[in-house]
Amino acid sequence: MNYLQSIGEYLLMIKGVFGRMTKGSVLKELIFKEIDELVVGSLGIVAFLSFFIGGVVALQTALNLSNPIIPKSLVAFAARQSIILEFSPTFISIIMAGKVGSFITSSIGSMRVTEQIDALEVMGINSLNYLVFPKIIAMLTYPFVIAISMFLGVLGAYTSAVLGGFVSSEAFITGLQEDFIGFHVFYAFFKTFLFAFILATIPAYHGYYMTGGSLEVGKSSTTSFVWTSVVIIVTNYIVTQLMLS
Amino acid sequence: MIEIKNLHKSFGEEKILKGIDFVFETGKTNLIIGQSGSGKSVLLKCMLGLFTPEQGTIEYDGDAYSSFNEEQKRDLRTKVGMLFQGGALFDSMTVEENVMFPLRMFTKTKKKDLKDRVHEVLERVNLNDTGQKYPAEISGGMQKRVAIARAIVNRPKYLFCDEPNSGLDPHTATVIDNLIHDLTVEYDITTVVITHDMNSLLEIGENIAFLKDGVLAWKGDKTQIFKTEDETVTDFVYSSDLFKKVRVAQQRGI
Ligand SMILES: Nc1ncnc2c1ncn2[C@@H]1O[C@H](COP(=O)(O)OP(=O)(O)OP(=O)(O)O)[C@@H](O)[C@H]1O
Ligand SMILES: [Mg+2]
């Protein structure tokens, strides 16, 4: 019952976000600020994680491939598939739920407890549109982050597999091109867009509707992280079932 | 003029306002006083439409707020200036941006012209050199004054202040009280001020509502409040030692 109520409240929030628009020039400024804070600000950690995880995936595959019948190019194939299909879109998004998500919840939540949201409303501003809409638009650029993550993941795999002396450069490139299915890339970016929307709105919901003081801001950031990851994982499962099987 | 009639508001089981009737007059500083937790802020938020009362009406110059459509509500809100108890400054913006915010949102004027107006009001609250600082970088009293500047920058028709001078030194508090009063008279607006400060009562108490246990326990003006024999009022007003001594002296005819 409680969950149903939350879902209803969440949907009403989305409706409110796309309700009366804030003045265009103000909105534009907010969107650029959010792109900088949410997207550009995440590039460093995403690049670091992607490169090393890509590297470790290739390393593990290479170390576990002891059967001489299996071609070494499989290392590249396996790395490519796991990075494009799951690691970059899904796992980076979970990490973003921690980074971007808690930032969104705590910044909106602290505006709630210090009455800044009331102040917006009193001025006749649609606070949901003002606060959440720019975040959703900014997160439309999130797939670029994932594209960079994919590229660096594969680069990391190449580095560890080839420079580590497990596979030749030619074999790696061959493996990378093996059985390439364009639809997989579409699938990966399709779900990335969904995750971007989830990453912007669920943490915003937890911040916007919180009550209490600064202690509760911390608590709702944690709850927000849990729910954002759960929804991402479940959405991932459903999308995969629908699109790939 | 804002008239409230039979206003009721509760949170869950807890009844906060139990039927309040009052008229806040135009061109006067209307004060709401009462103990902490008596529902003063809740009353103000009901008047602003931030809380919806279960029962009762709020009329802005004769028009009931509940009868307004979205457009009319928004229109009303552009005519409202509000000072929140905690200031509620936007902490991601500088002082100047905070004060400019209501203007930017609702006028088409260029940023440069807006700045002149911003400097004008910042001057009125004695804050000339803080424009580029962030709210976290200035003192609590300064934040309060910035919040007042933001509330009056758009020349509101209705001005609401929740404890405008709590946390201010006595001198600044008097300056702020006088500022609020001057603006009220100058622009002929309806001003509602919540206060705990007995000095404010003396200075600008032209129309006072005293709330107790969710009802209007007393109303009158500053001369009446210091003469009344009503015990609930005297208990509250003379709870400070200083005023008690003044009272005793008065009664002895000193
Ligand atoms: N959003 C809310 N949800 C639930 N209860 C609330 C809410 N806001 C206020 N209350 C309750 O209403 C009562 C009155 O609160 P209010 O803030 O109006 O007091 P106040 O008279 O302004 O006190 P103070 O002088 O300390 O500011 C309190 O008991 C408070 O707990
Ligand atoms: Mg209060």
PDB file of N, CA and C and ligand atoms in Angstrom, chain A residues 115, chain B residues 35-42 85 162-163 194 196, ligand 2:
ATOM      1  N   GLU A 115      13.460  25.368   3.766  1.00  0.00           N
ATOM      2  CA  GLU A 115      12.325  26.133   3.218  1.00  0.00           C
ATOM      3  C   GLU A 115      12.632  26.847   1.898  1.00  0.00           C
TER       4      GLU A 115
ATOM      5  N   GLN B  35       3.201  32.104  21.898  1.00  0.00           N
ATOM      6  CA  GLN B  35       4.311  31.250  22.293  1.00  0.00           C
ATOM      7  C   GLN B  35       4.840  30.416  21.144  1.00  0.00           C
ATOM      8  N   SER B  36       6.065  29.947  21.332  1.00  0.00           N
ATOM      9  CA  SER B  36       6.661  29.047  20.362  1.00  0.00           C
ATOM     10  C   SER B  36       5.786  27.796  20.228  1.00  0.00           C
ATOM     11  N   GLY B  37       5.483  27.426  19.015  1.00  0.00           N
ATOM     12  CA  GLY B  37       4.659  26.244  18.791  1.00  0.00           C
ATOM     13  C   GLY B  37       3.174  26.529  18.788  1.00  0.00           C
ATOM     14  N   SER B  38       2.788  27.808  18.904  1.00  0.00           N
ATOM     15  CA  SER B  38       1.359  28.113  18.962  1.00  0.00           C
ATOM     16  C   SER B  38       0.706  28.137  17.577  1.00  0.00           C
ATOM     17  N   GLY B  39       1.502  27.976  16.541  1.00  0.00           N
ATOM     18  CA  GLY B  39       0.923  27.870  15.203  1.00  0.00           C
ATOM     19  C   GLY B  39       1.018  29.125  14.368  1.00  0.00           C
ATOM     20  N   LYS B  40       1.903  30.041  14.756  1.00  0.00           N
ATOM     21  CA  LYS B  40       2.039  31.295  14.017  1.00  0.00           C
ATOM     22  C   LYS B  40       2.532  31.062  12.587  1.00  0.00           C
ATOM     23  N   SER B  41       3.596  30.252  12.488  1.00  0.00           N
ATOM     24  CA  SER B  41       4.145  29.999  11.153  1.00  0.00           C
ATOM     25  C   SER B  41       3.149  29.217  10.304  1.00  0.00           C
ATOM     26  N   VAL B  42       2.428  28.292  10.947  1.00  0.00           N
ATOM     27  CA  VAL B  42       1.429  27.510  10.219  1.00  0.00           C
ATOM     28  C   VAL B  42       0.342  28.438   9.677  1.00  0.00           C
ATOM     29  N   GLN B  85      11.206  32.185   8.321  1.00  0.00           N
ATOM     30  CA  GLN B  85      11.818  32.217   9.649  1.00  0.00           C
ATOM     31  C   GLN B  85      13.327  31.969   9.571  1.00  0.00           C
ATOM     32  N   ASP B 162       8.241  36.268   8.842  1.00  0.00           N
ATOM     33  CA  ASP B 162       8.251  35.353   9.981  1.00  0.00           C
ATOM     34  C   ASP B 162       9.480  35.661  10.826  1.00  0.00           C
ATOM     35  N   GLU B 163       9.267  36.317  11.938  1.00  0.00           N
ATOM     36  CA  GLU B 163      10.336  36.725  12.854  1.00  0.00           C
ATOM     37  C   GLU B 163      11.472  37.444  12.143  1.00  0.00           C
ATOM     38  N   ILE B 194       5.265  38.129  12.112  1.00  0.00           N
ATOM     39  CA  ILE B 194       5.273  37.283  13.298  1.00  0.00           C
ATOM     40  C   ILE B 194       6.436  37.737  14.153  1.00  0.00           C
ATOM     41  N   HIS B 196       8.469  37.708  18.263  1.00  0.00           N
ATOM     42  CA  HIS B 196       8.602  37.344  19.672  1.00  0.00           C
ATOM     43  C   HIS B 196       9.117  38.546  20.434  1.00  0.00           C
TER      44      HIS B 196
HETATM   45 MG    MG C   2       7.460  29.983  13.601  1.00  0.00          MG
END
